[in-house]
């Protein structure tokens, strides 16, 4: 999925997010009906550590959408965030990937695969807390998910790591 405009490729590679922001702000001035520009502007803000601006951009785009478009636009935003989270992880920008996945969690709190990816990043960043298993609803989601929708390899990898953290949540997760 190519959501970024080719004109910003170099800026992104050089982490010149203010230039990407400027590009998309200008693009919105000329193409205010192109929703992808809002998603990319918000993502640019997020990558530039301007979370409030990112949230505002996405929120305004969703609020002004017609009711019939809202679900489609939300799923489009989630696809872009998922793709960028993967890109950031491949580039070993784990903190950025984690931040993006937290926003995916905000917009789709029951995305089990995203939650598992968040757990994986928790281990990479050495911030894992077993209470997240319950707080985020992961244990219940696993119990209620069809087996064919689970990433079994990731689940097994996480189970091995989670068992190193003795807690009631870890035991529930293992069950």
Tab-separated table of N, CA and C in Angstrom:
chain	number	residue	atom	x	y	z
A	1	UNK	N	0.848	-1.185	0.000
A	1	UNK	CA	0.000	0.000	0.000
A	1	UNK	C	0.890	1.242	0.000
A	2	UNK	N	0.712	2.059	-0.991
A	2	UNK	CA	1.510	3.278	-1.075
A	2	UNK	C	0.627	4.468	-0.738
A	3	UNK	N	0.753	4.962	0.453
A	3	UNK	CA	-0.083	6.065	0.915
A	3	UNK	C	0.661	7.390	0.883
A	4	UNK	N	1.995	7.336	0.993
A	4	UNK	CA	2.785	8.561	0.927
A	4	UNK	C	2.917	9.015	-0.518
A	5	UNK	N	2.901	10.312	-0.722
A	5	UNK	CA	3.144	10.876	-2.046
A	5	UNK	C	4.627	10.705	-2.375
A	6	UNK	N	4.935	10.431	-3.627
A	6	UNK	CA	6.331	10.214	-4.016
A	6	UNK	C	7.199	11.448	-3.747
A	7	UNK	N	6.591	12.611	-3.705
A	7	UNK	CA	7.343	13.847	-3.461
A	7	UNK	C	7.959	13.911	-2.061
A	8	UNK	N	7.463	13.120	-1.122
A	8	UNK	CA	7.979	13.195	0.250
A	8	UNK	C	8.907	12.035	0.602
A	9	UNK	N	9.174	11.156	-0.340
A	9	UNK	CA	9.989	9.973	-0.065
A	9	UNK	C	11.341	10.337	0.538
A	10	UNK	N	12.000	11.303	-0.053
A	10	UNK	CA	13.321	11.703	0.445
A	10	UNK	C	13.222	12.338	1.833
A	11	UNK	N	12.197	13.154	2.033
A	11	UNK	CA	12.010	13.779	3.352
A	11	UNK	C	11.822	12.707	4.430
A	12	UNK	N	11.019	11.689	4.108
A	12	UNK	CA	10.774	10.603	5.053
A	12	UNK	C	12.059	9.835	5.347
A	13	UNK	N	12.828	9.554	4.298
A	13	UNK	CA	14.082	8.818	4.471
A	13	UNK	C	15.047	9.579	5.369
A	14	UNK	N	15.008	10.897	5.287
A	14	UNK	CA	15.896	11.744	6.096
A	14	UNK	C	15.257	12.200	7.404
A	15	UNK	N	14.070	11.677	7.676
A	15	UNK	CA	13.309	12.030	8.892
A	15	UNK	C	13.089	13.544	9.009
A	16	UNK	N	12.840	14.160	7.888
A	16	UNK	CA	12.534	15.594	7.844
A	16	UNK	C	11.009	15.750	7.877
A	17	UNK	N	10.456	15.430	9.032
A	17	UNK	CA	9.001	15.363	9.159
A	17	UNK	C	8.337	16.730	9.045
A	18	UNK	N	9.014	17.790	9.436
A	18	UNK	CA	8.428	19.122	9.277
A	18	UNK	C	8.212	19.453	7.802
A	19	UNK	N	9.091	18.964	6.952
A	19	UNK	CA	8.916	19.184	5.513
A	19	UNK	C	7.753	18.356	4.977
A	20	UNK	N	7.583	17.152	5.519
A	20	UNK	CA	6.453	16.303	5.118
A	20	UNK	C	5.151	16.970	5.571
A	21	UNK	N	5.156	17.499	6.784
A	21	UNK	CA	3.976	18.197	7.309
A	21	UNK	C	3.627	19.372	6.411
A	22	UNK	N	4.620	20.166	6.074
A	22	UNK	CA	4.403	21.324	5.215
A	22	UNK	C	3.826	20.903	3.858
A	23	UNK	N	4.364	19.823	3.299
A	23	UNK	CA	3.884	19.315	2.015
A	23	UNK	C	2.396	18.967	2.094
A	24	UNK	N	2.008	18.206	3.138
A	24	UNK	CA	0.611	17.772	3.234
A	24	UNK	C	-0.326	18.907	3.631
A	25	UNK	N	0.151	19.865	4.399
A	25	UNK	CA	-0.690	21.034	4.691
A	25	UNK	C	-1.004	21.788	3.404
A	26	UNK	N	0.015	21.950	2.559
A	26	UNK	CA	-0.204	22.611	1.269
A	26	UNK	C	-1.102	21.782	0.362
A	27	UNK	N	-0.900	20.486	0.382
A	27	UNK	CA	-1.706	19.606	-0.467
A	27	UNK	C	-3.183	19.664	-0.072
A	28	UNK	N	-3.439	19.751	1.226
A	28	UNK	CA	-4.825	19.851	1.708
A	28	UNK	C	-5.453	21.162	1.251
A	29	UNK	N	-4.663	22.236	1.204
A	29	UNK	CA	-5.184	23.515	0.711
A	29	UNK	C	-5.690	23.392	-0.727
A	30	UNK	N	-5.006	22.571	-1.532
A	30	UNK	CA	-5.378	22.428	-2.941
A	30	UNK	C	-6.327	21.255	-3.194
A	31	UNK	N	-6.298	20.264	-2.331
A	31	UNK	CA	-7.164	19.091	-2.481
A	31	UNK	C	-7.851	18.783	-1.143
A	32	UNK	N	-8.736	19.656	-0.693
A	32	UNK	CA	-9.335	19.451	0.634
A	32	UNK	C	-10.247	18.224	0.737
A	33	UNK	N	-10.666	17.667	-0.386
A	33	UNK	CA	-11.559	16.514	-0.347
A	33	UNK	C	-10.824	15.176	-0.387
A	34	UNK	N	-9.507	15.209	-0.531
A	34	UNK	CA	-8.727	13.969	-0.588
A	34	UNK	C	-8.379	13.541	0.839
A	35	UNK	N	-9.116	12.573	1.352
A	35	UNK	CA	-8.983	12.148	2.745
A	35	UNK	C	-7.605	11.581	3.051
A	36	UNK	N	-6.962	10.972	2.070
A	36	UNK	CA	-5.630	10.410	2.273
A	36	UNK	C	-4.636	11.485	2.729
A	37	UNK	N	-4.813	12.712	2.256
A	37	UNK	CA	-3.926	13.803	2.670
A	37	UNK	C	-4.023	14.048	4.174
A	38	UNK	N	-5.203	13.910	4.724
A	38	UNK	CA	-5.400	14.104	6.165
A	38	UNK	C	-4.742	12.968	6.951
A	39	UNK	N	-4.878	11.738	6.442
A	39	UNK	CA	-4.256	10.604	7.130
A	39	UNK	C	-2.742	10.775	7.147
A	40	UNK	N	-2.184	11.180	6.006
A	40	UNK	CA	-0.734	11.343	5.915
A	40	UNK	C	-0.247	12.552	6.718
A	41	UNK	N	-1.036	13.615	6.740
A	41	UNK	CA	-0.663	14.776	7.559
A	41	UNK	C	-0.643	14.376	9.029
A	42	UNK	N	-1.681	13.689	9.480
A	42	UNK	CA	-1.721	13.236	10.866
A	42	UNK	C	-0.568	12.306	11.197
A	43	UNK	N	-0.267	11.394	10.292
A	43	UNK	CA	0.847	10.477	10.498
A	43	UNK	C	2.172	11.237	10.522
A	44	UNK	N	2.290	12.257	9.693
A	44	UNK	CA	3.494	13.099	9.694
A	44	UNK	C	3.668	13.783	11.041
A	45	UNK	N	2.573	14.305	11.555
A	45	UNK	CA	2.616	14.915	12.891
A	45	UNK	C	3.058	13.886	13.937
A	46	UNK	N	2.493	12.705	13.848
A	46	UNK	CA	2.823	11.668	14.820
A	46	UNK	C	4.314	11.316	14.752
A	47	UNK	N	4.838	11.161	13.544
A	47	UNK	CA	6.256	10.838	13.382
A	47	UNK	C	7.150	11.972	13.885
A	48	UNK	N	6.623	13.198	13.861
A	48	UNK	CA	7.364	14.373	14.343
A	48	UNK	C	7.133	14.596	15.840
A	49	UNK	N	6.527	13.620	16.502
A	49	UNK	CA	6.237	13.698	17.939
A	49	UNK	C	5.296	14.848	18.289
A	50	UNK	N	4.351	15.101	17.410
A	50	UNK	CA	3.317	16.108	17.647
A	50	UNK	C	1.979	15.373	17.717
A	51	UNK	N	1.815	14.642	18.806
A	51	UNK	CA	0.653	13.757	18.941
A	51	UNK	C	-0.668	14.506	18.946
A	52	UNK	N	-0.712	15.629	19.626
A	52	UNK	CA	-1.966	16.375	19.709
A	52	UNK	C	-2.430	16.825	18.330
A	53	UNK	N	-1.495	17.291	17.518
A	53	UNK	CA	-1.837	17.719	16.156
A	53	UNK	C	-2.295	16.533	15.308
A	54	UNK	N	-1.646	15.384	15.508
A	54	UNK	CA	-2.038	14.180	14.768
A	54	UNK	C	-3.471	13.796	15.111
A	55	UNK	N	-3.761	13.737	16.403
A	55	UNK	CA	-5.108	13.371	16.843
A	55	UNK	C	-6.144	14.350	16.310
A	56	UNK	N	-5.836	15.634	16.375
A	56	UNK	CA	-6.774	16.653	15.902
A	56	UNK	C	-7.038	16.502	14.418
A	57	UNK	N	-5.984	16.270	13.652
A	57	UNK	CA	-6.134	16.111	12.198
A	57	UNK	C	-7.033	14.935	11.875
A	58	UNK	N	-6.777	13.800	12.487
A	58	UNK	CA	-7.583	12.611	12.215
A	58	UNK	C	-9.012	12.787	12.712
A	59	UNK	N	-9.146	13.362	13.880
A	59	UNK	CA	-10.470	13.553	14.470
A	59	UNK	C	-11.327	14.453	13.590
A	60	UNK	N	-10.748	15.563	13.139
A	60	UNK	CA	-11.511	16.489	12.290
A	60	UNK	C	-11.906	15.838	10.975
A	61	UNK	N	-10.992	15.067	10.398
A	61	UNK	CA	-11.313	14.390	9.140
A	61	UNK	C	-12.459	13.402	9.340
A	62	UNK	N	-12.437	12.692	10.450
A	62	UNK	CA	-13.501	11.717	10.706
A	62	UNK	C	-14.816	12.391	11.083
A	63	UNK	N	-14.728	13.502	11.799
A	63	UNK	CA	-15.949	14.171	12.256
A	63	UNK	C	-16.704	14.827	11.093
A	64	UNK	N	-15.953	15.291	10.106
A	64	UNK	CA	-16.601	15.940	8.969
A	64	UNK	C	-17.021	14.950	7.888
A	65	UNK	N	-16.651	13.694	8.084
A	65	UNK	CA	-17.083	12.669	7.127
A	65	UNK	C	-18.578	12.413	7.312
A	66	UNK	N	-19.220	12.076	6.236
A	66	UNK	CA	-20.629	11.718	6.327
A	66	UNK	C	-20.742	10.365	7.015
A	67	UNK	N	-21.868	10.128	7.641
A	67	UNK	CA	-22.058	8.881	8.386
A	67	UNK	C	-21.758	7.653	7.533
A	68	UNK	N	-22.172	7.686	6.286
A	68	UNK	CA	-21.971	6.536	5.404
A	68	UNK	C	-20.496	6.317	5.076
A	69	UNK	N	-19.667	7.346	5.232
A	69	UNK	CA	-18.242	7.242	4.910
A	69	UNK	C	-17.377	6.915	6.124
A	70	UNK	N	-17.892	7.159	7.300
A	70	UNK	CA	-17.072	7.111	8.514
A	70	UNK	C	-16.381	5.759	8.719
A	71	UNK	N	-17.099	4.664	8.572
A	71	UNK	CA	-16.488	3.343	8.770
A	71	UNK	C	-15.397	3.075	7.734
A	72	UNK	N	-15.674	3.445	6.492
A	72	UNK	CA	-14.669	3.260	5.439
A	72	UNK	C	-13.427	4.096	5.727
A	73	UNK	N	-13.618	5.339	6.118
A	73	UNK	CA	-12.482	6.217	6.406
A	73	UNK	C	-11.695	5.709	7.606
A	74	UNK	N	-12.386	5.224	8.611
A	74	UNK	CA	-11.716	4.676	9.792
A	74	UNK	C	-10.865	3.468	9.402
A	75	UNK	N	-11.419	2.581	8.582
A	75	UNK	CA	-10.650	1.399	8.171
A	75	UNK	C	-9.463	1.801	7.292
A	76	UNK	N	-9.641	2.848	6.489
A	76	UNK	CA	-8.544	3.347	5.660
A	76	UNK	C	-7.417	3.893	6.538
A	77	UNK	N	-7.766	4.654	7.545
A	77	UNK	CA	-6.775	5.176	8.485
A	77	UNK	C	-6.051	4.027	9.181
A	78	UNK	N	-6.790	3.028	9.618
A	78	UNK	CA	-6.176	1.883	10.294
A	78	UNK	C	-5.209	1.135	9.378
A	79	UNK	N	-5.553	0.998	8.113
A	79	UNK	CA	-4.653	0.338	7.156
A	79	UNK	C	-3.346	1.105	7.013
A	80	UNK	N	-3.453	2.427	6.930
A	80	UNK	CA	-2.261	3.264	6.789
A	80	UNK	C	-1.408	3.189	8.049
A	81	UNK	N	-2.032	3.247	9.204
A	81	UNK	CA	-1.284	3.156	10.461
A	81	UNK	C	-0.602	1.793	10.592
A	82	UNK	N	-1.305	0.742	10.233
A	82	UNK	CA	-0.719	-0.610	10.286
A	82	UNK	C	0.499	-0.709	9.370
A	83	UNK	N	0.358	-0.211	8.155
A	83	UNK	CA	1.477	-0.268	7.204
A	83	UNK	C	2.668	0.539	7.716
A	84	UNK	N	2.411	1.695	8.282
A	84	UNK	CA	3.513	2.525	8.779
A	84	UNK	C	4.133	1.911	10.026
A	85	UNK	N	3.342	1.282	10.880
A	85	UNK	CA	3.901	0.604	12.065
A	85	UNK	C	4.871	-0.490	11.624
A	86	UNK	N	4.505	-1.235	10.597
A	86	UNK	CA	5.383	-2.287	10.065
A	86	UNK	C	6.652	-1.679	9.471
A	87	UNK	N	6.499	-0.580	8.737
A	87	UNK	CA	7.660	0.094	8.147
A	87	UNK	C	8.617	0.555	9.237
A	88	UNK	N	8.080	1.182	10.270
A	88	UNK	CA	8.923	1.679	11.359
A	88	UNK	C	9.619	0.512	12.075
A	89	UNK	N	8.929	-0.593	12.235
A	89	UNK	CA	9.552	-1.749	12.887
A	89	UNK	C	10.678	-2.319	12.024
A	90	UNK	N	10.454	-2.407	10.712
A	90	UNK	CA	11.508	-2.901	9.811
A	90	UNK	C	12.746	-2.013	9.873
A	91	UNK	N	12.524	-0.725	10.086
A	91	UNK	CA	13.632	0.227	10.182
A	91	UNK	C	14.208	0.283	11.600
A	92	UNK	N	13.712	-0.606	12.457
A	92	UNK	CA	14.118	-0.698	13.854
A	92	UNK	C	13.826	0.572	14.643
A	93	UNK	N	12.819	1.298	14.216
A	93	UNK	CA	12.306	2.448	14.964
A	93	UNK	C	11.174	1.933	15.858
A	94	UNK	N	11.558	1.149	16.849
A	94	UNK	CA	10.574	0.440	17.660
A	94	UNK	C	9.674	1.377	18.458
A	95	UNK	N	10.222	2.460	18.948
A	95	UNK	CA	9.396	3.411	19.709
A	95	UNK	C	8.331	4.032	18.818
A	96	UNK	N	8.697	4.358	17.579
A	96	UNK	CA	7.723	4.923	16.642
A	96	UNK	C	6.649	3.893	16.303
A	97	UNK	N	7.093	2.662	16.067
A	97	UNK	CA	6.132	1.603	15.756
A	97	UNK	C	5.171	1.402	16.927
A	98	UNK	N	5.705	1.419	18.124
A	98	UNK	CA	4.888	1.255	19.322
A	98	UNK	C	3.859	2.383	19.436
A	99	UNK	N	4.306	3.607	19.216
A	99	UNK	CA	3.407	4.758	19.293
A	99	UNK	C	2.274	4.626	18.268
A	100	UNK	N	2.612	4.271	17.058
A	100	UNK	CA	1.598	4.115	16.007
A	100	UNK	C	0.614	3.006	16.383
A	101	UNK	N	1.136	1.910	16.899
A	101	UNK	CA	0.262	0.804	17.295
A	101	UNK	C	-0.651	1.190	18.458
A	102	UNK	N	-0.201	2.095	19.313
A	102	UNK	CA	-1.083	2.584	20.383
A	102	UNK	C	-2.274	3.331	19.772
A	103	UNK	N	-2.042	4.047	18.676
A	103	UNK	CA	-3.160	4.731	18.020
A	103	UNK	C	-4.076	3.740	17.309
A	104	UNK	N	-3.513	2.689	16.763
A	104	UNK	CA	-4.356	1.642	16.186
A	104	UNK	C	-5.235	1.069	17.294
A	105	UNK	N	-4.641	0.857	18.447
A	105	UNK	CA	-5.394	0.340	19.607
A	105	UNK	C	-6.512	1.301	20.003
A	106	UNK	N	-6.244	2.578	19.912
A	106	UNK	CA	-7.260	3.580	20.263
A	106	UNK	C	-8.445	3.525	19.297
A	107	UNK	N	-8.144	3.370	17.999
A	107	UNK	CA	-9.211	3.357	16.994
A	107	UNK	C	-9.854	1.974	16.829
A	108	UNK	N	-9.118	0.923	17.192
A	108	UNK	CA	-9.644	-0.440	17.077
A	108	UNK	C	-9.118	-1.270	18.250
A	109	UNK	N	-9.711	-1.073	19.437
A	109	UNK	CA	-9.183	-1.712	20.649
A	109	UNK	C	-9.266	-3.235	20.661
A	110	UNK	N	-10.028	-3.813	19.759
A	110	UNK	CA	-10.173	-5.269	19.739
A	110	UNK	C	-9.369	-5.938	18.632
A	111	UNK	N	-8.447	-5.217	18.031
A	111	UNK	CA	-7.574	-5.823	17.031
A	111	UNK	C	-6.523	-6.654	17.748
A	112	UNK	N	-6.799	-7.934	17.858
A	112	UNK	CA	-5.931	-8.828	18.614
A	112	UNK	C	-4.518	-8.858	18.035
A	113	UNK	N	-4.402	-8.921	16.733
A	113	UNK	CA	-3.060	-8.971	16.150
A	113	UNK	C	-2.273	-7.708	16.465
A	114	UNK	N	-2.927	-6.558	16.482
A	114	UNK	CA	-2.237	-5.329	16.860
A	114	UNK	C	-1.799	-5.392	18.319
A	115	UNK	N	-2.663	-5.906	19.183
A	115	UNK	CA	-2.316	-6.019	20.599
A	115	UNK	C	-1.128	-6.961	20.809
A	116	UNK	N	-1.095	-8.041	20.057
A	116	UNK	CA	0.044	-8.962	20.154
A	116	UNK	C	1.326	-8.288	19.659
A	117	UNK	N	1.197	-7.509	18.601
A	117	UNK	CA	2.364	-6.760	18.101
A	117	UNK	C	2.826	-5.741	19.146
A	118	UNK	N	1.883	-5.123	19.828
A	118	UNK	CA	2.238	-4.195	20.903
A	118	UNK	C	3.005	-4.920	22.012
A	119	UNK	N	2.536	-6.106	22.373
A	119	UNK	CA	3.249	-6.895	23.389
A	119	UNK	C	4.666	-7.211	22.932
A	120	UNK	N	4.799	-7.605	21.682
A	120	UNK	CA	6.132	-7.906	21.146
A	120	UNK	C	7.044	-6.683	21.280
A	121	UNK	N	6.512	-5.514	20.940
A	121	UNK	CA	7.293	-4.283	21.057
A	121	UNK	C	7.600	-3.953	22.514
A	122	UNK	N	6.673	-4.285	23.401
A	122	UNK	CA	6.918	-4.096	24.838
A	122	UNK	C	8.174	-4.861	25.261
A	123	UNK	N	8.313	-6.075	24.771
A	123	UNK	CA	9.506	-6.865	25.111
A	123	UNK	C	10.762	-6.271	24.478
A	124	UNK	N	10.668	-5.843	23.240
A	124	UNK	CA	11.819	-5.235	22.570
A	124	UNK	C	12.266	-3.981	23.306
A	125	UNK	N	11.308	-3.191	23.766
A	125	UNK	CA	11.609	-1.929	24.443
A	125	UNK	C	11.836	-2.102	25.959
A	126	UNK	N	11.750	-3.343	26.423
A	126	UNK	CA	11.917	-3.651	27.849
A	126	UNK	C	10.937	-2.883	28.736
A	127	UNK	N	9.697	-2.840	28.302
A	127	UNK	CA	8.669	-2.133	29.071
A	127	UNK	C	7.471	-3.029	29.393
A	128	UNK	N	7.624	-4.323	29.176
A	128	UNK	CA	6.494	-5.235	29.374
A	128	UNK	C	5.995	-5.195	30.814
A	129	UNK	N	4.677	-5.162	30.935
A	129	UNK	CA	4.016	-5.224	32.225
A	129	UNK	C	2.871	-6.232	32.077
A	130	UNK	N	2.884	-7.318	32.858
A	130	UNK	CA	1.852	-8.350	32.688
A	130	UNK	C	0.420	-7.848	32.877
A	131	UNK	N	0.235	-6.739	33.579
A	131	UNK	CA	-1.131	-6.239	33.775
A	131	UNK	C	-1.771	-5.817	32.450
A	132	UNK	N	-0.947	-5.515	31.429
A	132	UNK	CA	-1.498	-5.148	30.119
A	132	UNK	C	-2.313	-6.288	29.513
A	133	UNK	N	-1.954	-7.517	29.849
A	133	UNK	CA	-2.676	-8.665	29.309
A	133	UNK	C	-4.156	-8.586	29.662
A	134	UNK	N	-4.427	-8.127	30.871
A	134	UNK	CA	-5.824	-8.002	31.322
A	134	UNK	C	-6.394	-6.627	30.919
A	135	UNK	N	-5.621	-5.558	31.163
A	135	UNK	CA	-6.089	-4.199	30.859
A	135	UNK	C	-6.513	-4.047	29.402
A	136	UNK	N	-5.731	-4.603	28.511
A	136	UNK	CA	-6.011	-4.462	27.083
A	136	UNK	C	-7.021	-5.498	26.584
A	137	UNK	N	-7.422	-6.416	27.451
A	137	UNK	CA	-8.420	-7.413	27.067
A	137	UNK	C	-7.867	-8.529	26.203
A	138	UNK	N	-6.563	-8.712	26.210
A	138	UNK	CA	-5.924	-9.688	25.327
A	138	UNK	C	-6.369	-11.111	25.647
A	139	UNK	N	-6.420	-11.445	26.905
A	139	UNK	CA	-6.771	-12.816	27.291
A	139	UNK	C	-8.179	-13.166	26.812
A	140	UNK	N	-9.130	-12.264	27.027
A	140	UNK	CA	-10.509	-12.505	26.574
A	140	UNK	C	-10.592	-12.567	25.049
A	141	UNK	N	-9.856	-11.698	24.381
A	141	UNK	CA	-9.874	-11.705	22.915
A	141	UNK	C	-9.330	-13.022	22.369
A	142	UNK	N	-8.274	-13.531	22.984
A	142	UNK	CA	-7.717	-14.814	22.535
A	142	UNK	C	-8.733	-15.927	22.742
A	143	UNK	N	-9.375	-15.943	23.902
A	143	UNK	CA	-10.378	-16.980	24.196
A	143	UNK	C	-11.518	-16.958	23.187
A	144	UNK	N	-11.887	-15.766	22.726
A	144	UNK	CA	-13.054	-15.621	21.863
A	144	UNK	C	-12.729	-15.526	20.376
A	145	UNK	N	-11.460	-15.661	20.021
A	145	UNK	CA	-11.072	-15.542	18.608
A	145	UNK	C	-11.021	-16.909	17.940
A	146	UNK	N	-11.497	-16.961	16.708
A	146	UNK	CA	-11.348	-18.214	15.951
A	146	UNK	C	-9.850	-18.515	15.762
A	147	UNK	N	-9.493	-19.771	15.852
A	147	UNK	CA	-8.083	-20.156	15.771
A	147	UNK	C	-7.402	-19.686	14.485
A	148	UNK	N	-8.147	-19.667	13.391
A	148	UNK	CA	-7.529	-19.309	12.110
A	148	UNK	C	-7.214	-17.818	11.986
A	149	UNK	N	-7.656	-16.999	12.948
A	149	UNK	CA	-7.370	-15.565	12.872
A	149	UNK	C	-6.149	-15.171	13.700
A	150	UNK	N	-5.613	-16.121	14.473
A	150	UNK	CA	-4.488	-15.821	15.348
A	150	UNK	C	-3.152	-16.034	14.641
A	151	UNK	N	-2.202	-15.185	14.973
A	151	UNK	CA	-0.833	-15.357	14.502
A	151	UNK	C	-0.167	-16.309	15.502
A	152	UNK	N	-0.192	-17.597	15.183
A	152	UNK	CA	0.255	-18.622	16.122
A	152	UNK	C	1.748	-18.518	16.434
A	153	UNK	N	2.528	-18.165	15.448
A	153	UNK	CA	3.971	-18.024	15.668
A	153	UNK	C	4.255	-16.903	16.670
A	154	UNK	N	3.600	-15.768	16.480
A	154	UNK	CA	3.787	-14.645	17.396
A	154	UNK	C	3.253	-14.998	18.782
A	155	UNK	N	2.133	-15.672	18.826
A	155	UNK	CA	1.538	-16.084	20.097
A	155	UNK	C	2.494	-16.992	20.875
A	156	UNK	N	3.093	-17.944	20.188
A	156	UNK	CA	4.047	-18.859	20.826
A	156	UNK	C	5.289	-18.100	21.322
A	157	UNK	N	5.786	-17.198	20.492
A	157	UNK	CA	6.953	-16.383	20.865
A	157	UNK	C	6.647	-15.561	22.128
A	158	UNK	N	5.466	-14.974	22.163
A	158	UNK	CA	5.080	-14.161	23.317
A	158	UNK	C	4.875	-15.015	24.565
A	159	UNK	N	4.277	-16.181	24.393
A	159	UNK	CA	4.033	-17.062	25.536
A	159	UNK	C	5.342	-17.386	26.250
A	160	UNK	N	6.375	-17.706	25.486
A	160	UNK	CA	7.674	-18.027	26.080
A	160	UNK	C	8.203	-16.856	26.897
A	161	UNK	N	8.031	-15.659	26.404
A	161	UNK	CA	8.536	-14.478	27.104
A	161	UNK	C	7.663	-14.122	28.310
A	162	UNK	N	6.371	-14.252	28.143
A	162	UNK	CA	5.434	-13.883	29.211
A	162	UNK	C	5.586	-14.801	30.418
A	163	UNK	N	5.897	-16.072	30.169
A	163	UNK	CA	6.054	-17.012	31.276
A	163	UNK	C	7.257	-16.672	32.164
A	164	UNK	N	8.151	-15.826	31.678
A	164	UNK	CA	9.282	-15.356	32.494
A	164	UNK	C	8.847	-14.295	33.503
A	165	UNK	N	7.601	-13.870	33.419
A	165	UNK	CA	7.050	-12.858	34.318
A	165	UNK	C	5.936	-13.494	35.145
A	166	UNK	N	6.284	-14.089	36.270
A	166	UNK	CA	5.255	-14.766	37.061
A	166	UNK	C	4.198	-13.781	37.581
A	167	UNK	N	2.980	-14.039	37.185
A	167	UNK	CA	1.850	-13.221	37.642
A	167	UNK	C	0.569	-13.989	37.318
A	168	UNK	N	-0.526	-13.544	37.918
A	168	UNK	CA	-1.810	-14.170	37.617
A	168	UNK	C	-2.157	-13.986	36.139
A	169	UNK	N	-1.828	-12.798	35.607
A	169	UNK	CA	-2.121	-12.523	34.195
A	169	UNK	C	-1.330	-13.459	33.283
A	170	UNK	N	-0.073	-13.714	33.629
A	170	UNK	CA	0.757	-14.610	32.825
A	170	UNK	C	0.177	-16.019	32.804
A	171	UNK	N	-0.299	-16.457	33.952
A	171	UNK	CA	-0.899	-17.791	34.043
A	171	UNK	C	-2.184	-17.844	33.216
A	172	UNK	N	-3.014	-16.805	33.327
A	172	UNK	CA	-4.242	-16.740	32.516
A	172	UNK	C	-3.915	-16.738	31.031
A	173	UNK	N	-2.898	-16.019	30.649
A	173	UNK	CA	-2.489	-15.962	29.244
A	173	UNK	C	-2.064	-17.354	28.773
A	174	UNK	N	-1.303	-18.041	29.600
A	174	UNK	CA	-0.816	-19.385	29.224
A	174	UNK	C	-1.961	-20.373	29.052
A	175	UNK	N	-3.005	-20.251	29.879
A	175	UNK	CA	-4.172	-21.134	29.760
A	175	UNK	C	-4.803	-20.969	28.400
